[in-house]
Coordinates of C-alpha atoms in Angstrom, one line a residue:
M1 CA 138.0 32.7 137.6
T2 CA 137.1 33.5 141.1
E3 CA 133.1 34.8 141.6
Y4 CA 132.1 36.8 143.9
S5 CA 129.7 35.9 146.4
D6 CA 127.1 38.2 148.5
D7 CA 127.4 35.5 151.4
Y8 CA 131.0 36.1 151.8
D9 CA 131.4 35.6 155.6
D10 CA 133.3 38.5 157.0
D11 CA 134.7 36.6 160.0
Q12 CA 136.3 33.7 156.8
A13 CA 139.9 33.4 157.7
V14 CA 141.6 33.8 154.8
T15 CA 145.1 32.3 154.4
G16 CA 147.3 30.8 151.4
A17 CA 150.3 32.5 148.8
D18 CA 147.3 34.3 146.4
H19 CA 145.6 36.4 149.3
A20 CA 146.1 40.2 148.4
D21 CA 146.4 42.3 151.6
F22 CA 146.4 45.7 150.5
D23 CA 146.8 47.0 154.2
A24 CA 151.1 45.7 153.5
F25 CA 150.5 47.1 150.1
F26 CA 149.0 50.7 150.9
R27 CA 151.9 50.6 153.5
E28 CA 154.9 50.5 151.2
E29 CA 152.8 52.6 148.3
V30 CA 152.7 55.9 150.7
D31 CA 154.3 58.6 148.6
T32 CA 156.6 60.1 151.2
G33 CA 156.9 63.2 148.2
E34 CA 156.6 66.8 148.5
R35 CA 153.9 68.4 150.5
Q36 CA 152.7 72.0 149.6
P37 CA 152.4 74.5 152.6
F38 CA 151.0 77.5 152.5
T39 CA 149.6 80.7 154.6
L40 CA 146.3 81.9 155.3
Y41 CA 145.4 84.7 158.1
G42 CA 148.5 83.7 159.8
R43 CA 147.8 80.1 159.7
T44 CA 150.1 77.9 158.0
Y45 CA 148.6 74.6 156.1
V46 CA 149.8 71.8 154.8
L47 CA 148.0 70.3 152.1
P48 CA 148.1 66.2 151.7
E49 CA 150.5 64.3 149.3
S50 CA 147.2 62.5 147.9
M51 CA 143.7 64.7 147.6
P52 CA 141.6 62.1 150.5
L53 CA 138.6 60.3 149.5
M54 CA 135.9 62.2 151.7
F55 CA 136.9 65.7 149.8
S56 CA 136.4 64.0 146.5
V57 CA 133.3 62.1 147.4
G58 CA 132.0 65.5 149.3
M59 CA 132.6 67.6 146.0
E60 CA 130.8 65.5 143.9
R61 CA 128.1 65.0 146.0
L62 CA 127.8 68.8 148.0
Q63 CA 128.5 70.2 144.5
N64 CA 124.9 72.2 144.3
S65 CA 124.7 72.0 148.3
T66 CA 123.7 75.4 150.1
D67 CA 124.2 73.9 153.3
V68 CA 127.1 75.6 154.8
N69 CA 127.0 72.3 157.4
D70 CA 127.4 70.1 153.8
I71 CA 130.9 72.3 152.4
R72 CA 132.3 72.3 155.9
K73 CA 132.4 68.5 156.5
M74 CA 134.1 69.0 152.7
L75 CA 137.0 71.0 153.7
K76 CA 137.4 68.6 157.0
P77 CA 139.7 66.6 155.4
L78 CA 141.7 69.1 153.2
F79 CA 142.4 71.8 155.7
G80 CA 140.8 70.4 159.9
R81 CA 138.2 71.4 161.7
D82 CA 136.3 75.0 161.4
T83 CA 138.4 76.5 158.9
L84 CA 135.5 77.7 157.0
D85 CA 134.4 79.7 159.8
E86 CA 138.2 81.2 160.3
W87 CA 137.8 82.2 156.9
A88 CA 134.8 83.6 156.7
E89 CA 135.4 85.9 160.2
N90 CA 138.7 87.3 158.4
G91 CA 136.4 88.3 155.5
M92 CA 137.1 85.6 152.9
T93 CA 134.8 86.6 149.4
D94 CA 133.5 83.9 147.3
R95 CA 136.2 84.3 144.8
Q96 CA 138.9 84.4 147.1
F97 CA 137.1 81.0 148.3
S98 CA 137.0 79.6 145.0
I99 CA 141.1 80.5 144.0
L100 CA 142.0 78.6 147.2
L101 CA 140.0 75.4 146.3
I102 CA 141.4 75.1 142.9
Y103 CA 145.1 76.1 143.9
S104 CA 144.9 73.6 146.5
A105 CA 143.3 70.9 144.2
A106 CA 146.3 71.7 141.4
N107 CA 148.9 71.5 144.3
I108 CA 147.8 68.3 146.1
R109 CA 148.2 66.3 142.7
T110 CA 151.6 67.9 141.8
P111 CA 152.9 70.4 144.3
G112 CA 154.6 73.5 142.9
S113 CA 152.5 72.8 139.9
L114 CA 150.0 76.1 140.2
T115 CA 151.0 79.5 141.8
M116 CA 148.1 81.6 143.8
Q117 CA 148.0 84.0 140.8
G118 CA 147.8 81.4 137.9
A119 CA 145.1 79.9 140.1
A120 CA 143.3 83.4 140.2
D121 CA 143.5 83.4 136.7
V122 CA 142.0 80.3 136.1
H123 CA 139.3 81.1 138.5
D124 CA 138.9 84.6 136.6
K125 CA 139.0 82.6 132.7
K126 CA 136.2 80.1 134.0
A127 CA 133.7 83.0 135.6
A128 CA 134.0 85.1 132.3
A129 CA 133.2 82.0 130.0
K130 CA 130.1 81.2 132.4
D131 CA 129.5 85.1 131.9
A132 CA 129.5 85.1 128.9
G133 CA 127.4 82.5 128.2
K134 CA 124.6 84.5 130.0
A135 CA 123.1 87.4 128.4
P136 CA 122.5 90.1 131.1
A137 CA 118.4 90.4 131.8
P138 CA 117.5 94.0 130.4
N139 CA 116.5 96.5 133.6
R140 CA 112.7 96.8 133.8
A141 CA 113.2 100.4 132.2
A142 CA 114.7 98.7 128.9
R143 CA 112.0 96.4 129.3
R144 CA 109.2 99.1 129.2
K145 CA 110.9 101.4 126.8
K146 CA 109.3 100.8 123.2
N147 CA 110.8 103.2 120.5
G148 CA 111.4 105.8 122.8
K149 CA 107.7 106.2 124.0
R150 CA 106.6 105.0 127.0
R151 CA 103.8 102.2 126.6
S152 CA 100.7 103.4 128.3
S153 CA 98.6 101.1 130.8
G154 CA 95.5 101.3 129.0
K155 CA 93.4 102.9 132.2
R156 CA 92.7 106.4 130.7

């Protein structure tokens, strides 16, 4: 068993039968399968054949970010430059954006596996479950109301 060494020299020439060549392996393994196209605001997008690493890393790292530039960076590997701005200018809502991401993630993994309506249903079920866990806070008037009587401020 060979142990990993932090002293590995990048310039070392590695030869021999046990040399692993990932460049060759990945070229041979390239999936030339079906890719899912969709049209949005008059433009056709074609989803990649597998989830780009930068998108996956971005989703994990940036899921709680409120910086719009982080969202732009995350979307770039999937949809290209400036798509967030184009979509916003065309009036895309939060719900529509979420549905698009659900649809895209499912159809990158397995093209044709989820319809747009199916993505909307998934989104709406998640939103309903999230909302069910939160009881709405009573409004100010309801908090002040006690047994039908108005509370005194005590300043009389």
